[in-house]
Each structure stands twice: as structure tokens, then as C-alpha cells.
PDB file of C-alpha atoms in Angstrom:
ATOM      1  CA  UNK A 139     122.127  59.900 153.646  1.00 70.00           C
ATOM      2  CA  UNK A 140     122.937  62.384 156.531  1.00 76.00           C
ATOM      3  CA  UNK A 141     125.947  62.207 157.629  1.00 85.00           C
ATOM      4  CA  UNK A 142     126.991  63.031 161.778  1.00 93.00           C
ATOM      5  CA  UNK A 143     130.338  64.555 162.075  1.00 91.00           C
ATOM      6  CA  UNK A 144     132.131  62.995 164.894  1.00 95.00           C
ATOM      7  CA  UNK A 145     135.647  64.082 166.454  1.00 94.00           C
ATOM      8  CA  UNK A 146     137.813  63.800 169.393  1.00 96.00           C
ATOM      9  CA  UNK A 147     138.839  60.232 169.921  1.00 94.00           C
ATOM     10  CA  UNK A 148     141.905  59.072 170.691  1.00 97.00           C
ATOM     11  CA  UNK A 149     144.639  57.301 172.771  1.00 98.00           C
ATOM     12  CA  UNK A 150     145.060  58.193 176.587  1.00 98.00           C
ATOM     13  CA  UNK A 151     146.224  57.299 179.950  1.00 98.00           C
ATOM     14  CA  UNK A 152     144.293  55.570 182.287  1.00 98.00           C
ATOM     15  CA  UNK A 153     142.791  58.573 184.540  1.00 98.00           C
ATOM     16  CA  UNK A 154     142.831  60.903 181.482  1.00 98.00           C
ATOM     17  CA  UNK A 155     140.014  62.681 179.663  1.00 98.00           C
ATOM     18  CA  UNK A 156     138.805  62.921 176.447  1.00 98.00           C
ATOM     19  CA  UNK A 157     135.472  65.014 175.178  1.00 98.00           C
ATOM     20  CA  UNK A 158     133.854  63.830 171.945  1.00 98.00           C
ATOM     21  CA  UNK A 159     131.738  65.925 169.915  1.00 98.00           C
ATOM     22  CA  UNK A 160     128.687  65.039 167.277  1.00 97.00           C
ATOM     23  CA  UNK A 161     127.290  67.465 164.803  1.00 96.00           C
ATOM     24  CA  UNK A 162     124.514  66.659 163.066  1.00 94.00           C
ATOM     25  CA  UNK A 163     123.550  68.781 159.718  1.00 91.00           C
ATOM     26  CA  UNK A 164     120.151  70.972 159.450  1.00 85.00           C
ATOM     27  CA  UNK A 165     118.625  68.640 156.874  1.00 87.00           C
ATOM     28  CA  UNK A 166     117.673  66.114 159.604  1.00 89.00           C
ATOM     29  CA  UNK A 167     114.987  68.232 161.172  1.00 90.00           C
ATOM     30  CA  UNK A 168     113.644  68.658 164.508  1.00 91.00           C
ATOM     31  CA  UNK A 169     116.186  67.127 166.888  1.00 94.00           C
ATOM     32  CA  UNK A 170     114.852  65.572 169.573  1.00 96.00           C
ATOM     33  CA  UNK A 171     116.978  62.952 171.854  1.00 97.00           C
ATOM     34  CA  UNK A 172     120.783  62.462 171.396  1.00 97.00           C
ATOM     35  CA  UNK A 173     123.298  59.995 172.752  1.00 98.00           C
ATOM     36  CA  UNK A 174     126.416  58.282 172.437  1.00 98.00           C
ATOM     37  CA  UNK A 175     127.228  54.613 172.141  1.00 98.00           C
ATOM     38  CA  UNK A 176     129.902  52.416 172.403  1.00 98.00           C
ATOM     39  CA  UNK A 177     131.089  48.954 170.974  1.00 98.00           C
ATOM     40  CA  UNK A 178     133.752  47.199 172.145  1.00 97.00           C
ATOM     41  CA  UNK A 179     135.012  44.173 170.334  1.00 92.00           C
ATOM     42  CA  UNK A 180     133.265  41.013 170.352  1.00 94.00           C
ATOM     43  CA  UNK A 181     130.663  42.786 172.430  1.00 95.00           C
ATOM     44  CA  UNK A 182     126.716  44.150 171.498  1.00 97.00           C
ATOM     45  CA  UNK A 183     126.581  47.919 170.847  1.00 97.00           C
ATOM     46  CA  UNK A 184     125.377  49.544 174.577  1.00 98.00           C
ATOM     47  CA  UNK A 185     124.026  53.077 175.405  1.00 98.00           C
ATOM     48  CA  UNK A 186     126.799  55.375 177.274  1.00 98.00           C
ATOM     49  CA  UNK A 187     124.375  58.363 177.774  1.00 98.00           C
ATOM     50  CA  UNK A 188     121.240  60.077 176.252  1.00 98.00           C
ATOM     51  CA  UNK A 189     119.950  63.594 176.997  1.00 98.00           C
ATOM     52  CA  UNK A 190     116.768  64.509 176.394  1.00 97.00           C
ATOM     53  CA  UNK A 191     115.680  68.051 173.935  1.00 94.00           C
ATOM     54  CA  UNK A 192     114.834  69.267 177.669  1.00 94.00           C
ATOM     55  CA  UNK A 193     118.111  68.439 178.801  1.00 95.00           C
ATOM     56  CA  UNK A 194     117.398  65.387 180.697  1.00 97.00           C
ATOM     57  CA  UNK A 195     119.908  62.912 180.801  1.00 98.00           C
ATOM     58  CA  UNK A 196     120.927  59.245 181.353  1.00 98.00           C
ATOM     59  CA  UNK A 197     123.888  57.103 182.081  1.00 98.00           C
ATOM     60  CA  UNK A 198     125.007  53.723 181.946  1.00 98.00           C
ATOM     61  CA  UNK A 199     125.473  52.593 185.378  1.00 98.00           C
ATOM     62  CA  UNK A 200     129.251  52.020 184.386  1.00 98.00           C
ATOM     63  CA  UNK A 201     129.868  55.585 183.529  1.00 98.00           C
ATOM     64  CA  UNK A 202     127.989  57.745 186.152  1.00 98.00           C
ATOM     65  CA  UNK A 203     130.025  60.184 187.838  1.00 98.00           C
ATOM     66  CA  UNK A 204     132.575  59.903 185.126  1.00 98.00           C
ATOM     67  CA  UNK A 205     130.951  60.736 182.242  1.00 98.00           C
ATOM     68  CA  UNK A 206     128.824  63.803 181.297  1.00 98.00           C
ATOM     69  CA  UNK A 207     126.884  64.623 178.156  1.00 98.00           C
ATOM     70  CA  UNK A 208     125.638  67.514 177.245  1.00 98.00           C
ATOM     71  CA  UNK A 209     124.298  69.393 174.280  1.00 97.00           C
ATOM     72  CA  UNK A 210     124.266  72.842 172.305  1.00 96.00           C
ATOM     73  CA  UNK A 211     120.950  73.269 170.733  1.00 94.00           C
ATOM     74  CA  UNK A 212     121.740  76.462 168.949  1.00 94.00           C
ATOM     75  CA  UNK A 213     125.069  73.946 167.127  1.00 95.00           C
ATOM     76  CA  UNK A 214     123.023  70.757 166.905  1.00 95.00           C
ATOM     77  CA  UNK A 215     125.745  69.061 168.389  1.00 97.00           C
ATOM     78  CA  UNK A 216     126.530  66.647 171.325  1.00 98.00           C
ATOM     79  CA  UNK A 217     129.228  66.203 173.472  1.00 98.00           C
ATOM     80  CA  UNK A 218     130.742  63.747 175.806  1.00 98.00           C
ATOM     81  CA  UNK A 219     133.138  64.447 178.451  1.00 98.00           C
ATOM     82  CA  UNK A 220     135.152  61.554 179.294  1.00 98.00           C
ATOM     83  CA  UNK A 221     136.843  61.867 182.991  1.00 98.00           C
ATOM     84  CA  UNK A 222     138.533  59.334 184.851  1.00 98.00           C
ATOM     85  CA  UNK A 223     138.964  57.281 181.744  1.00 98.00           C
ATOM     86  CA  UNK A 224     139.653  53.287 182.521  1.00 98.00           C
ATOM     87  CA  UNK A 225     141.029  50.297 180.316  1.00 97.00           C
ATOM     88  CA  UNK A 226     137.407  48.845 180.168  1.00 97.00           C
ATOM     89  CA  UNK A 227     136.197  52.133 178.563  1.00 98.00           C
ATOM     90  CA  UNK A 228     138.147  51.039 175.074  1.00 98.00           C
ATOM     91  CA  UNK A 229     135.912  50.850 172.519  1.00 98.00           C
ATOM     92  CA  UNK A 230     134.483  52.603 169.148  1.00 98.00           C
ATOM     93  CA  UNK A 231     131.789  55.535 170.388  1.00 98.00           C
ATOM     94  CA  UNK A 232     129.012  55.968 168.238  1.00 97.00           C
ATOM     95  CA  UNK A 233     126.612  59.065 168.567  1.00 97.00           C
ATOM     96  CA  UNK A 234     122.994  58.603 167.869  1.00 97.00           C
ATOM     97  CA  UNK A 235     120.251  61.427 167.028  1.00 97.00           C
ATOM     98  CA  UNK A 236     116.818  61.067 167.197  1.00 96.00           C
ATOM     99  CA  UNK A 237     115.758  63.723 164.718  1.00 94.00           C
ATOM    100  CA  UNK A 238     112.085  64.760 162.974  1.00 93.00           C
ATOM    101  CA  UNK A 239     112.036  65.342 159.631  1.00 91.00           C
ATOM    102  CA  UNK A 240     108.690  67.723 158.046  1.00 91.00           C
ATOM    103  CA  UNK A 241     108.871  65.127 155.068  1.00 90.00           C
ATOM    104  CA  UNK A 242     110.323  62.079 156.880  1.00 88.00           C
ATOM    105  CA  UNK A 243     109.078  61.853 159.770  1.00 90.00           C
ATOM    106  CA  UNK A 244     111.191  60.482 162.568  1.00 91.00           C
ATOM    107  CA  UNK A 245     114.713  59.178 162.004  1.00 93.00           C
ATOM    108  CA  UNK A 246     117.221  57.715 163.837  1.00 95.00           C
ATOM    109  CA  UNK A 247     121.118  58.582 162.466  1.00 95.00           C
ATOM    110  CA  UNK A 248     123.797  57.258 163.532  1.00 95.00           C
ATOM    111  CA  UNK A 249     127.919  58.444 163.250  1.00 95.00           C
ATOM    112  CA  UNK A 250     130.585  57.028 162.163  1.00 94.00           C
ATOM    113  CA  UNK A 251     132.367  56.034 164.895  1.00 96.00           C
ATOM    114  CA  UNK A 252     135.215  57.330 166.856  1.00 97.00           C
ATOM    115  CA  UNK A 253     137.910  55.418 168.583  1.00 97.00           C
ATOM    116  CA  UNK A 254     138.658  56.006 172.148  1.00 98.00           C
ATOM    117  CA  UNK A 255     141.626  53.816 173.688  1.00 98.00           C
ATOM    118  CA  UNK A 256     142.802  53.878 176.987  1.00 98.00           C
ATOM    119  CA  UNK A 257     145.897  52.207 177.822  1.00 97.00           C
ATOM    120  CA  UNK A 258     149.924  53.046 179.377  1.00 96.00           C
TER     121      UNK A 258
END
């Protein structure tokens, strides 16, 4: 089972920042997409943003100009800077990588989950 290495949640202040990171280990291959998710309670899991092995990215409509993701190729890792942070942003964030294993094939792994809070 791989396991994705998640830090930087936390408790802040509405209007702070956070900035999450997701590592993911050499044994799942060829990495191609990457995102983060988030799950609030008593709500479905929902994309926050995706980028692309090119670099292209997406955003939930909720988090554009807030939010940006970005990656290190060279680290395998993903990150999410978290700006202008809001009450309705509470929720456990997930990252997701979309990887391609010689063996495998493709595989989806998932982290473990970080909490992000925002509240006074």
C-alpha cells in the first residue's frame, strides 16, 4: 500500500493562509495528474484543484482566486496554497495522485487526510 505523506493543516483565522503539501513515494511510478480534495462533514468528497503533469490546472469554482496548486516534479509532491481562508473552507483535505506503475499500470492513491479549520 503506498502511502502519501500529507502536512500542513491546521487551525486559522478567517482571512489567513495555510499551504498543504503531498509527497508521494517513488514506488508509485510515472506521476501523472495530482489534486487535492476536501470533505466536509455530512457532505460528498469534492475536487478543490487538479494540475495536470504539464502544469495545467483546475479549480473549484468556490476556490478560484484563492487557492493555488502547484507542483514540484523533481519532489513528487503537491502543494496547496490556501489564501483568504473562509469558515465554509473547514473540512478534511485529501490529496489524490494519478500515478503509472511499469507493473501496475495506472493507480489512483489517495492521503490520509489533513484537517484545515477556519474559525475566531
Amino acid at each position: 500500500q503506498v502511502q502519501l505523506v500529507e502536512s500542513g493543516g491546521g487551525l486559522v483565522q478567517p482571512g489567513g493562509s495555510l499551504r498543504l503539501s503531498c509527497s508521494a513515494p517513488g514506488s508509485v511510478g510515472n506521476i501523472n495528474a495530482m489534486g487535492w480534495y476536501r470533505q466536509a462533514p455530512g457532505n460528498q468528497r469534492e475536487l478543490v484543484a487538479a494540475i495536470t503533469s504539464g502544469g495545467i490546472t483546475n479549480y473549484a469554482d468556490s476556490v478560484k482566486g484563492r487557492f493555488t496548486i502547484s507542483r514540484d516534479n523533481a519532489k513528487s509532491t503537491v502543494y496547496l496554497q490556501m489564501d483568504s481562508l473562509k469558515p465554509e473552507d473547514t473540512a478534511v483535505y485529501y490529496c489524490k495522485v494519478d500515478a503509472t506503475h511499469v507493473i501496475y499500470g495506472r493507480r489512483t492513491h489517495w492521503g490520509q487526510g489533513t484537517q484545515v479549520t477556519v474559525s475566531s
